[in-house]
C-alpha cells in the first residue's frame, strides 16, 4: 500500500499530534524529500521524537525510511502517468488527459474504499434497510448526489423523505420516529443548518449518517455513522470531480447491498416497469 494511502486510511485512529504530522505530509508530500525529521518537527512545533515515533507507528524503521517511501511513491505515480499518457497523445489529443483523469479517479475510489471498512458499510446499509423512514438532505452541489440516492432508495420501496431546503427538512424531522435514519450530505460538513437538523433528529431518537470528506467536521461529530470520501488534487477544477466519482462509487456499493434482498429487488423491478409505462407514448 502507498504510504500516503496508509496515512489517510489510519488518520482517524491517530492522536492529535499524529494527525498534525499526517496532514502536513499529505499536503506537502512533494516537498518531503527536502525536510529532515528535525526540520519537519520545527515546522509543526513538535519534538523530533514525535516524528520518529509517527514513522515507526506506520511500520517504517524511521523517518528516512518513510521519506524515501513517499518519494518513491510520488515518482512511481508520475512515471506511470508519463508511460501511459504518451502513446495515447500520439493517436488522440485527448487520450493522455482522459487516461490521467481516469487513474486519478481510480486512486480516489481506492483511498475512499480503504477508509470505509466493510463493517461500517454493512452497518449503514442495515440502518437504511431497517429504518421506518429515511430522511435525505444535501445543500447546493451536495444536493445532486443526495437527490439521486433518495430516488434509488424510493425505487427499492424504502420510504424516503428528501429535501434540499433545510427549513422544510427541519419541519419534516419534527415528525421523525425512533429507528428512522437521516442521511446528511455535505462535502466539508460545515453547514450550521445541517448540524442543527442532526441535533433535532437525535432528539427524536433517530440515527444520523453523515456523508462528508475524510476530515474532522461539525456534521460528522453529530453522526453515529459516517461515510467518508478521500479525493485530493492541487487543481481546484479537478478535485471536485474526484470527490463526486469516489462518492458515487460508495453510494452505488450501498445500493447494491440493499438490492440483495429479494423483496426489495422485486419492488425495484416493479417500479421501473411502472416508470417505463409512464414514459412510453
PDB file of C-alpha atoms in Angstrom:
ATOM      1  CA  UNK A   1       0.000   0.000   0.000  1.00  0.00           C
ATOM      2  CA  UNK A   2       1.245   3.504  -0.813  1.00  0.00           C
ATOM      3  CA  UNK A   3       2.499   5.322   2.317  1.00  0.00           C
ATOM      4  CA  UNK A   4       0.147   8.225   1.564  1.00  0.00           C
ATOM      5  CA  UNK A   5      -2.792   5.835   1.292  1.00  0.00           C
ATOM      6  CA  UNK A   6      -1.757   4.238   4.566  1.00  0.00           C
ATOM      7  CA  UNK A   7      -1.591   7.612   6.299  1.00  0.00           C
ATOM      8  CA  UNK A   8      -5.040   8.604   5.047  1.00  0.00           C
ATOM      9  CA  UNK A   9      -6.601   5.265   5.972  1.00  0.00           C
ATOM     10  CA  UNK A  10      -5.211   5.337   9.531  1.00  0.00           C
ATOM     11  CA  UNK A  11      -5.649   9.058  10.243  1.00  0.00           C
ATOM     12  CA  UNK A  12      -8.839   8.602  12.251  1.00  0.00           C
ATOM     13  CA  UNK A  13      -7.088   6.346  14.767  1.00  0.00           C
ATOM     14  CA  UNK A  14      -4.204   8.792  15.319  1.00  0.00           C
ATOM     15  CA  UNK A  15      -3.595  11.135  18.228  1.00  0.00           C
ATOM     16  CA  UNK A  16      -3.884  14.911  17.775  1.00  0.00           C
ATOM     17  CA  UNK A  17      -0.123  15.321  17.225  1.00  0.00           C
ATOM     18  CA  UNK A  18      -0.028  12.383  14.827  1.00  0.00           C
ATOM     19  CA  UNK A  19      -2.887  13.890  12.807  1.00  0.00           C
ATOM     20  CA  UNK A  20      -0.943  17.158  12.527  1.00  0.00           C
ATOM     21  CA  UNK A  21       2.057  15.270  11.160  1.00  0.00           C
ATOM     22  CA  UNK A  22      -0.170  13.222   8.832  1.00  0.00           C
ATOM     23  CA  UNK A  23      -1.959  16.275   7.436  1.00  0.00           C
ATOM     24  CA  UNK A  24       1.315  18.106   6.865  1.00  0.00           C
ATOM     25  CA  UNK A  25       2.817  15.162   4.997  1.00  0.00           C
ATOM     26  CA  UNK A  26      -0.310  14.675   2.878  1.00  0.00           C
ATOM     27  CA  UNK A  27      -0.414  18.355   1.943  1.00  0.00           C
ATOM     28  CA  UNK A  28       3.334  18.670   1.304  1.00  0.00           C
ATOM     29  CA  UNK A  29       4.320  15.196   0.115  1.00  0.00           C
ATOM     30  CA  UNK A  30       6.233  16.550  -2.896  1.00  0.00           C
ATOM     31  CA  UNK A  31       8.384  18.681  -0.571  1.00  0.00           C
ATOM     32  CA  UNK A  32       9.109  15.989   1.989  1.00  0.00           C
ATOM     33  CA  UNK A  33      12.409  14.990   0.368  1.00  0.00           C
ATOM     34  CA  UNK A  34      13.876  18.377   1.399  1.00  0.00           C
ATOM     35  CA  UNK A  35      12.884  18.007   5.058  1.00  0.00           C
ATOM     36  CA  UNK A  36      14.883  16.309   7.776  1.00  0.00           C
ATOM     37  CA  UNK A  37      12.999  14.976  10.785  1.00  0.00           C
ATOM     38  CA  UNK A  38      14.187  17.996  12.784  1.00  0.00           C
ATOM     39  CA  UNK A  39      13.018  20.455  10.114  1.00  0.00           C
ATOM     40  CA  UNK A  40       9.631  18.763   9.925  1.00  0.00           C
ATOM     41  CA  UNK A  41       9.337  18.852  13.718  1.00  0.00           C
ATOM     42  CA  UNK A  42      10.270  22.553  13.780  1.00  0.00           C
ATOM     43  CA  UNK A  43       7.706  23.369  11.076  1.00  0.00           C
ATOM     44  CA  UNK A  44       4.991  21.745  13.188  1.00  0.00           C
ATOM     45  CA  UNK A  45       6.258  22.959  16.555  1.00  0.00           C
ATOM     46  CA  UNK A  46       6.666  19.439  17.951  1.00  0.00           C
ATOM     47  CA  UNK A  47       9.553  17.263  19.106  1.00  0.00           C
ATOM     48  CA  UNK A  48      11.757  15.322  16.718  1.00  0.00           C
ATOM     49  CA  UNK A  49      10.939  12.125  18.608  1.00  0.00           C
ATOM     50  CA  UNK A  50       7.254  12.584  17.738  1.00  0.00           C
ATOM     51  CA  UNK A  51       8.147  12.489  14.040  1.00  0.00           C
ATOM     52  CA  UNK A  52      10.266   9.358  14.529  1.00  0.00           C
ATOM     53  CA  UNK A  53       7.544   7.602  16.544  1.00  0.00           C
ATOM     54  CA  UNK A  54       4.952   8.547  13.894  1.00  0.00           C
ATOM     55  CA  UNK A  55       7.106   6.916  11.208  1.00  0.00           C
ATOM     56  CA  UNK A  56       7.611   3.763  13.265  1.00  0.00           C
ATOM     57  CA  UNK A  57       3.914   3.500  14.073  1.00  0.00           C
ATOM     58  CA  UNK A  58       3.235   3.333  10.340  1.00  0.00           C
ATOM     59  CA  UNK A  59       5.617   0.385  10.064  1.00  0.00           C
ATOM     60  CA  UNK A  60       8.767   2.169   8.892  1.00  0.00           C
ATOM     61  CA  UNK A  61      12.166   1.866  10.541  1.00  0.00           C
ATOM     62  CA  UNK A  62      12.330   5.619  10.970  1.00  0.00           C
ATOM     63  CA  UNK A  63      11.668   8.941   9.304  1.00  0.00           C
ATOM     64  CA  UNK A  64      14.259   8.494   6.486  1.00  0.00           C
ATOM     65  CA  UNK A  65      12.548   5.252   5.521  1.00  0.00           C
ATOM     66  CA  UNK A  66       9.146   6.978   5.443  1.00  0.00           C
ATOM     67  CA  UNK A  67      10.531   9.916   3.434  1.00  0.00           C
ATOM     68  CA  UNK A  68      12.128   7.590   0.888  1.00  0.00           C
ATOM     69  CA  UNK A  69       8.915   5.571   0.535  1.00  0.00           C
ATOM     70  CA  UNK A  70       6.819   8.708  -0.033  1.00  0.00           C
ATOM     71  CA  UNK A  71       9.290  10.000  -2.636  1.00  0.00           C
ATOM     72  CA  UNK A  72       9.324   6.649  -4.396  1.00  0.00           C
ATOM     73  CA  UNK A  73       5.510   6.545  -4.493  1.00  0.00           C
ATOM     74  CA  UNK A  74       5.337  10.039  -5.998  1.00  0.00           C
ATOM     75  CA  UNK A  75       7.999   9.193  -8.604  1.00  0.00           C
ATOM     76  CA  UNK A  76       6.206   5.947  -9.483  1.00  0.00           C
ATOM     77  CA  UNK A  77       2.919   7.807  -9.880  1.00  0.00           C
ATOM     78  CA  UNK A  78       4.495  10.444 -12.134  1.00  0.00           C
ATOM     79  CA  UNK A  79       6.277   7.758 -14.136  1.00  0.00           C
ATOM     80  CA  UNK A  80       3.058   5.835 -14.691  1.00  0.00           C
ATOM     81  CA  UNK A  81       1.313   8.953 -15.937  1.00  0.00           C
ATOM     82  CA  UNK A  82       4.077   9.629 -18.459  1.00  0.00           C
ATOM     83  CA  UNK A  83       4.239   5.998 -19.551  1.00  0.00           C
ATOM     84  CA  UNK A  84       0.512   5.626 -20.077  1.00  0.00           C
ATOM     85  CA  UNK A  85      -0.097   9.110 -21.381  1.00  0.00           C
ATOM     86  CA  UNK A  86       2.469   9.319 -24.160  1.00  0.00           C
ATOM     87  CA  UNK A  87       1.118   6.653 -26.541  1.00  0.00           C
ATOM     88  CA  UNK A  88      -2.425   7.946 -26.305  1.00  0.00           C
ATOM     89  CA  UNK A  89      -1.378  11.516 -27.000  1.00  0.00           C
ATOM     90  CA  UNK A  90       0.108  10.467 -30.336  1.00  0.00           C
ATOM     91  CA  UNK A  91      -3.154   8.999 -31.615  1.00  0.00           C
ATOM     92  CA  UNK A  92      -5.698  11.025 -29.715  1.00  0.00           C
ATOM     93  CA  UNK A  93      -5.136  14.581 -28.428  1.00  0.00           C
ATOM     94  CA  UNK A  94      -7.450  13.853 -25.506  1.00  0.00           C
ATOM     95  CA  UNK A  95      -6.118  10.377 -24.776  1.00  0.00           C
ATOM     96  CA  UNK A  96      -3.434  11.334 -22.242  1.00  0.00           C
ATOM     97  CA  UNK A  97      -5.779  13.683 -20.423  1.00  0.00           C
ATOM     98  CA  UNK A  98      -8.547  11.083 -20.272  1.00  0.00           C
ATOM     99  CA  UNK A  99      -6.215   8.332 -19.034  1.00  0.00           C
ATOM    100  CA  UNK A 100      -4.687  10.582 -16.389  1.00  0.00           C
ATOM    101  CA  UNK A 101      -8.113  11.650 -15.145  1.00  0.00           C
ATOM    102  CA  UNK A 102      -9.284   8.030 -15.066  1.00  0.00           C
ATOM    103  CA  UNK A 103      -6.279   6.974 -12.982  1.00  0.00           C
ATOM    104  CA  UNK A 104      -6.851   9.838 -10.563  1.00  0.00           C
ATOM    105  CA  UNK A 105     -10.485   8.822 -10.163  1.00  0.00           C
ATOM    106  CA  UNK A 106      -9.469   5.204  -9.591  1.00  0.00           C
ATOM    107  CA  UNK A 107      -6.972   6.325  -6.945  1.00  0.00           C
ATOM    108  CA  UNK A 108      -9.646   8.390  -5.168  1.00  0.00           C
ATOM    109  CA  UNK A 109     -12.014   5.417  -5.209  1.00  0.00           C
ATOM    110  CA  UNK A 110      -9.301   3.161  -3.759  1.00  0.00           C
ATOM    111  CA  UNK A 111      -8.490   5.617  -0.977  1.00  0.00           C
ATOM    112  CA  UNK A 112     -12.183   6.044  -0.194  1.00  0.00           C
ATOM    113  CA  UNK A 113     -12.697   2.284  -0.035  1.00  0.00           C
ATOM    114  CA  UNK A 114      -9.780   1.879   2.374  1.00  0.00           C
ATOM    115  CA  UNK A 115     -11.142   4.420   4.867  1.00  0.00           C
ATOM    116  CA  UNK A 116     -14.645   2.867   4.854  1.00  0.00           C
ATOM    117  CA  UNK A 117     -14.211  -0.659   6.276  1.00  0.00           C
ATOM    118  CA  UNK A 118     -16.784  -3.327   5.328  1.00  0.00           C
ATOM    119  CA  UNK A 119     -18.346  -3.409   8.795  1.00  0.00           C
ATOM    120  CA  UNK A 120     -19.138   0.307   8.564  1.00  0.00           C
ATOM    121  CA  UNK A 121     -20.670  -0.058   5.114  1.00  0.00           C
ATOM    122  CA  UNK A 122     -22.741  -3.021   6.346  1.00  0.00           C
ATOM    123  CA  UNK A 123     -23.893  -1.059   9.399  1.00  0.00           C
ATOM    124  CA  UNK A 124     -25.086   1.847   7.234  1.00  0.00           C
ATOM    125  CA  UNK A 125     -26.848  -0.461   4.763  1.00  0.00           C
ATOM    126  CA  UNK A 126     -28.531  -2.290   7.669  1.00  0.00           C
ATOM    127  CA  UNK A 127     -29.623   1.001   9.256  1.00  0.00           C
ATOM    128  CA  UNK A 128     -31.183   2.182   5.984  1.00  0.00           C
ATOM    129  CA  UNK A 129     -32.817  -1.199   5.333  1.00  0.00           C
ATOM    130  CA  UNK A 130     -34.345  -1.319   8.817  1.00  0.00           C
ATOM    131  CA  UNK A 131     -35.476   2.291   9.023  1.00  0.00           C
ATOM    132  CA  UNK A 132     -39.132   3.251   9.126  1.00  0.00           C
ATOM    133  CA  UNK A 133     -38.253   6.286   7.039  1.00  0.00           C
ATOM    134  CA  UNK A 134     -35.022   7.600   5.562  1.00  0.00           C
ATOM    135  CA  UNK A 135     -34.617  11.389   5.538  1.00  0.00           C
ATOM    136  CA  UNK A 136     -32.152  12.655   2.915  1.00  0.00           C
ATOM    137  CA  UNK A 137     -30.748  16.166   2.589  1.00  0.00           C
ATOM    138  CA  UNK A 138     -27.888  17.841   0.740  1.00  0.00           C
ATOM    139  CA  UNK A 139     -27.410  21.543   0.078  1.00  0.00           C
ATOM    140  CA  UNK A 140     -26.083  23.180  -3.092  1.00  0.00           C
ATOM    141  CA  UNK A 141     -23.798  20.782  -5.037  1.00  0.00           C
ATOM    142  CA  UNK A 142     -24.250  18.085  -2.385  1.00  0.00           C
ATOM    143  CA  UNK A 143     -27.930  18.102  -3.259  1.00  0.00           C
ATOM    144  CA  UNK A 144     -27.267  16.399  -6.605  1.00  0.00           C
ATOM    145  CA  UNK A 145     -25.896  13.198  -5.051  1.00  0.00           C
ATOM    146  CA  UNK A 146     -28.475  13.339  -2.253  1.00  0.00           C
ATOM    147  CA  UNK A 147     -31.389  13.582  -4.678  1.00  0.00           C
ATOM    148  CA  UNK A 148     -30.097  10.747  -6.869  1.00  0.00           C
ATOM    149  CA  UNK A 149     -29.595   8.445  -3.888  1.00  0.00           C
ATOM    150  CA  UNK A 150     -33.023   9.311  -2.461  1.00  0.00           C
ATOM    151  CA  UNK A 151     -34.563   8.295  -5.782  1.00  0.00           C
ATOM    152  CA  UNK A 152     -32.737   4.950  -5.727  1.00  0.00           C
ATOM    153  CA  UNK A 153     -33.989   4.251  -2.203  1.00  0.00           C
ATOM    154  CA  UNK A 154     -37.544   5.091  -3.252  1.00  0.00           C
ATOM    155  CA  UNK A 155     -37.311   2.689  -6.196  1.00  0.00           C
ATOM    156  CA  UNK A 156     -36.420  -0.061  -3.710  1.00  0.00           C
ATOM    157  CA  UNK A 157     -39.623   0.634  -1.795  1.00  0.00           C
ATOM    158  CA  UNK A 158     -37.828   2.360   1.099  1.00  0.00           C
ATOM    159  CA  UNK A 159     -39.952   5.241   2.388  1.00  0.00           C
ATOM    160  CA  UNK A 160     -37.773   8.283   1.713  1.00  0.00           C
ATOM    161  CA  UNK A 161     -38.230  11.934   2.671  1.00  0.00           C
ATOM    162  CA  UNK A 162     -35.959  14.139   0.538  1.00  0.00           C
ATOM    163  CA  UNK A 163     -35.486  17.899   0.826  1.00  0.00           C
ATOM    164  CA  UNK A 164     -32.869  20.370  -0.431  1.00  0.00           C
ATOM    165  CA  UNK A 165     -34.235  23.130   1.821  1.00  0.00           C
ATOM    166  CA  UNK A 166     -33.105  22.954   5.480  1.00  0.00           C
ATOM    167  CA  UNK A 167     -36.277  24.704   6.677  1.00  0.00           C
ATOM    168  CA  UNK A 168     -38.503  22.095   5.028  1.00  0.00           C
ATOM    169  CA  UNK A 169     -36.307  19.294   6.359  1.00  0.00           C
ATOM    170  CA  UNK A 170     -36.432  20.703   9.898  1.00  0.00           C
ATOM    171  CA  UNK A 171     -40.225  20.641   9.661  1.00  0.00           C
ATOM    172  CA  UNK A 172     -40.256  17.046   8.410  1.00  0.00           C
ATOM    173  CA  UNK A 173     -37.727  15.888  11.011  1.00  0.00           C
ATOM    174  CA  UNK A 174     -40.023  17.101  13.777  1.00  0.00           C
ATOM    175  CA  UNK A 175     -42.199  14.073  12.938  1.00  0.00           C
ATOM    176  CA  UNK A 176     -39.309  11.553  12.882  1.00  0.00           C
ATOM    177  CA  UNK A 177     -39.599   8.382  14.968  1.00  0.00           C
ATOM    178  CA  UNK A 178     -37.038   6.212  16.770  1.00  0.00           C
ATOM    179  CA  UNK A 179     -35.338   3.972  14.227  1.00  0.00           C
ATOM    180  CA  UNK A 180     -35.604   6.492  11.382  1.00  0.00           C
ATOM    181  CA  UNK A 181     -32.381   7.437   9.606  1.00  0.00           C
ATOM    182  CA  UNK A 182     -31.099  10.827   8.444  1.00  0.00           C
ATOM    183  CA  UNK A 183     -28.585  10.871   5.579  1.00  0.00           C
ATOM    184  CA  UNK A 184     -26.904  14.288   5.553  1.00  0.00           C
ATOM    185  CA  UNK A 185     -24.687  15.076   2.545  1.00  0.00           C
ATOM    186  CA  UNK A 186     -22.086  17.817   2.993  1.00  0.00           C
ATOM    187  CA  UNK A 187     -18.641  17.671   1.386  1.00  0.00           C
ATOM    188  CA  UNK A 188     -16.969  19.749   4.081  1.00  0.00           C
ATOM    189  CA  UNK A 189     -19.558  19.233   6.840  1.00  0.00           C
ATOM    190  CA  UNK A 190     -19.586  22.870   7.908  1.00  0.00           C
ATOM    191  CA  UNK A 191     -23.175  23.942   7.216  1.00  0.00           C
ATOM    192  CA  UNK A 192     -24.655  25.062  10.528  1.00  0.00           C
ATOM    193  CA  UNK A 193     -28.185  24.252   9.360  1.00  0.00           C
ATOM    194  CA  UNK A 194     -27.323  20.581   8.820  1.00  0.00           C
ATOM    195  CA  UNK A 195     -25.756  20.275  12.281  1.00  0.00           C
ATOM    196  CA  UNK A 196     -28.916  21.773  13.774  1.00  0.00           C
ATOM    197  CA  UNK A 197     -31.065  19.289  11.867  1.00  0.00           C
ATOM    198  CA  UNK A 198     -28.839  16.442  13.078  1.00  0.00           C
ATOM    199  CA  UNK A 199     -29.276  17.558  16.705  1.00  0.00           C
ATOM    200  CA  UNK A 200     -33.044  17.776  16.179  1.00  0.00           C
ATOM    201  CA  UNK A 201     -33.014  14.281  14.694  1.00  0.00           C
ATOM    202  CA  UNK A 202     -31.191  12.944  17.752  1.00  0.00           C
ATOM    203  CA  UNK A 203     -33.899  14.426  19.948  1.00  0.00           C
ATOM    204  CA  UNK A 204     -36.379  12.275  18.020  1.00  0.00           C
ATOM    205  CA  UNK A 205     -34.157   9.197  18.771  1.00  0.00           C
ATOM    206  CA  UNK A 206     -33.244   8.796  15.126  1.00  0.00           C
ATOM    207  CA  UNK A 207     -29.866   7.730  13.708  1.00  0.00           C
ATOM    208  CA  UNK A 208     -27.717  10.228  11.781  1.00  0.00           C
ATOM    209  CA  UNK A 209     -25.414   9.161   8.933  1.00  0.00           C
ATOM    210  CA  UNK A 210     -23.083  11.887   7.657  1.00  0.00           C
ATOM    211  CA  UNK A 211     -21.622  11.866   4.149  1.00  0.00           C
ATOM    212  CA  UNK A 212     -18.538  14.093   4.071  1.00  0.00           C
ATOM    213  CA  UNK A 213     -14.861  14.307   3.256  1.00  0.00           C
ATOM    214  CA  UNK A 214     -12.418  12.374   5.387  1.00  0.00           C
ATOM    215  CA  UNK A 215     -11.871  15.322   7.739  1.00  0.00           C
ATOM    216  CA  UNK A 216     -12.930  16.300  11.218  1.00  0.00           C
ATOM    217  CA  UNK A 217     -16.025  18.483  10.788  1.00  0.00           C
ATOM    218  CA  UNK A 218     -19.114  19.523  12.804  1.00  0.00           C
ATOM    219  CA  UNK A 219     -21.620  17.393  10.884  1.00  0.00           C
ATOM    220  CA  UNK A 220     -19.527  14.247  11.268  1.00  0.00           C
ATOM    221  CA  UNK A 221     -19.287  14.929  15.011  1.00  0.00           C
ATOM    222  CA  UNK A 222     -23.106  14.721  15.212  1.00  0.00           C
ATOM    223  CA  UNK A 223     -23.333  11.380  13.367  1.00  0.00           C
ATOM    224  CA  UNK A 224     -23.448   7.833  14.716  1.00  0.00           C
ATOM    225  CA  UNK A 225     -22.186   6.556  11.374  1.00  0.00           C
ATOM    226  CA  UNK A 226     -20.121   8.295   8.701  1.00  0.00           C
ATOM    227  CA  UNK A 227     -19.481   7.700   5.030  1.00  0.00           C
ATOM    228  CA  UNK A 228     -16.082   9.212   4.253  1.00  0.00           C
ATOM    229  CA  UNK A 229     -14.668  10.351   0.928  1.00  0.00           C
ATOM    230  CA  UNK A 230     -10.960  10.807   0.173  1.00  0.00           C
ATOM    231  CA  UNK A 231     -10.257  12.787  -3.002  1.00  0.00           C
ATOM    232  CA  UNK A 232      -7.258  15.093  -3.279  1.00  0.00           C
ATOM    233  CA  UNK A 233      -5.745  17.174  -6.045  1.00  0.00           C
ATOM    234  CA  UNK A 234      -3.972  20.528  -6.070  1.00  0.00           C
ATOM    235  CA  UNK A 235      -6.050  21.708  -9.038  1.00  0.00           C
ATOM    236  CA  UNK A 236      -9.312  23.313  -7.959  1.00  0.00           C
ATOM    237  CA  UNK A 237     -11.192  22.155 -11.056  1.00  0.00           C
ATOM    238  CA  UNK A 238     -10.097  18.509 -10.708  1.00  0.00           C
ATOM    239  CA  UNK A 239     -10.619  17.841  -7.003  1.00  0.00           C
ATOM    240  CA  UNK A 240     -14.454  18.137  -7.100  1.00  0.00           C
ATOM    241  CA  UNK A 241     -14.541  15.640  -9.978  1.00  0.00           C
ATOM    242  CA  UNK A 242     -12.574  13.118  -7.925  1.00  0.00           C
ATOM    243  CA  UNK A 243     -14.845  13.690  -4.932  1.00  0.00           C
ATOM    244  CA  UNK A 244     -18.006  13.128  -6.952  1.00  0.00           C
ATOM    245  CA  UNK A 245     -16.638   9.954  -8.542  1.00  0.00           C
ATOM    246  CA  UNK A 246     -15.487   8.424  -5.250  1.00  0.00           C
ATOM    247  CA  UNK A 247     -18.744   9.382  -3.532  1.00  0.00           C
ATOM    248  CA  UNK A 248     -20.866   7.897  -6.308  1.00  0.00           C
ATOM    249  CA  UNK A 249     -18.987   4.602  -6.147  1.00  0.00           C
ATOM    250  CA  UNK A 250     -19.504   4.480  -2.378  1.00  0.00           C
ATOM    251  CA  UNK A 251     -23.246   5.119  -2.710  1.00  0.00           C
ATOM    252  CA  UNK A 252     -23.518   2.555  -5.512  1.00  0.00           C
ATOM    253  CA  UNK A 253     -21.953  -0.043  -3.211  1.00  0.00           C
ATOM    254  CA  UNK A 254     -24.591   0.572  -0.545  1.00  0.00           C
ATOM    255  CA  UNK A 255     -27.344   0.459  -3.169  1.00  0.00           C
ATOM    256  CA  UNK A 256     -26.105  -2.913  -4.455  1.00  0.00           C
ATOM    257  CA  UNK A 257     -26.047  -4.271  -0.883  1.00  0.00           C
ATOM    258  CA  UNK A 258     -29.657  -3.156  -0.407  1.00  0.00           C
ATOM    259  CA  UNK A 259     -30.605  -4.878  -3.682  1.00  0.00           C
ATOM    260  CA  UNK A 260     -29.500  -8.247  -2.296  1.00  0.00           C
ATOM    261  CA  UNK A 261     -32.852  -8.530  -0.530  1.00  0.00           C
ATOM    262  CA  UNK A 262     -35.295 -10.367  -2.789  1.00  0.00           C
ATOM    263  CA  UNK A 263     -38.361  -8.319  -1.824  1.00  0.00           C
ATOM    264  CA  UNK A 264     -36.600  -5.011  -2.431  1.00  0.00           C
ATOM    265  CA  UNK A 265     -35.313  -6.254  -5.778  1.00  0.00           C
ATOM    266  CA  UNK A 266     -38.839  -7.219  -6.774  1.00  0.00           C
ATOM    267  CA  UNK A 267     -40.093  -3.739  -5.831  1.00  0.00           C
ATOM    268  CA  UNK A 268     -37.267  -2.182  -7.858  1.00  0.00           C
ATOM    269  CA  UNK A 269     -38.260  -4.164 -10.958  1.00  0.00           C
ATOM    270  CA  UNK A 270     -41.941  -3.328 -10.492  1.00  0.00           C
ATOM    271  CA  UNK A 271     -41.240   0.395 -10.021  1.00  0.00           C
ATOM    272  CA  UNK A 272     -39.005   0.531 -13.086  1.00  0.00           C
ATOM    273  CA  UNK A 273     -41.719  -1.134 -15.138  1.00  0.00           C
ATOM    274  CA  UNK A 274     -44.304   1.424 -13.963  1.00  0.00           C
ATOM    275  CA  UNK A 275     -41.965   4.298 -14.812  1.00  0.00           C
ATOM    276  CA  UNK A 276     -41.299   2.852 -18.255  1.00  0.00           C
ATOM    277  CA  UNK A 277     -45.026   2.603 -18.949  1.00  0.00           C
ATOM    278  CA  UNK A 278     -45.446   6.255 -17.956  1.00  0.00           C
ATOM    279  CA  UNK A 279     -42.672   7.337 -20.323  1.00  0.00           C
ATOM    280  CA  UNK A 280     -43.970   5.433 -23.325  1.00  0.00           C
ATOM    281  CA  UNK A 281     -46.001   7.481 -25.851  1.00  0.00           C
TER     282      UNK A 281
END
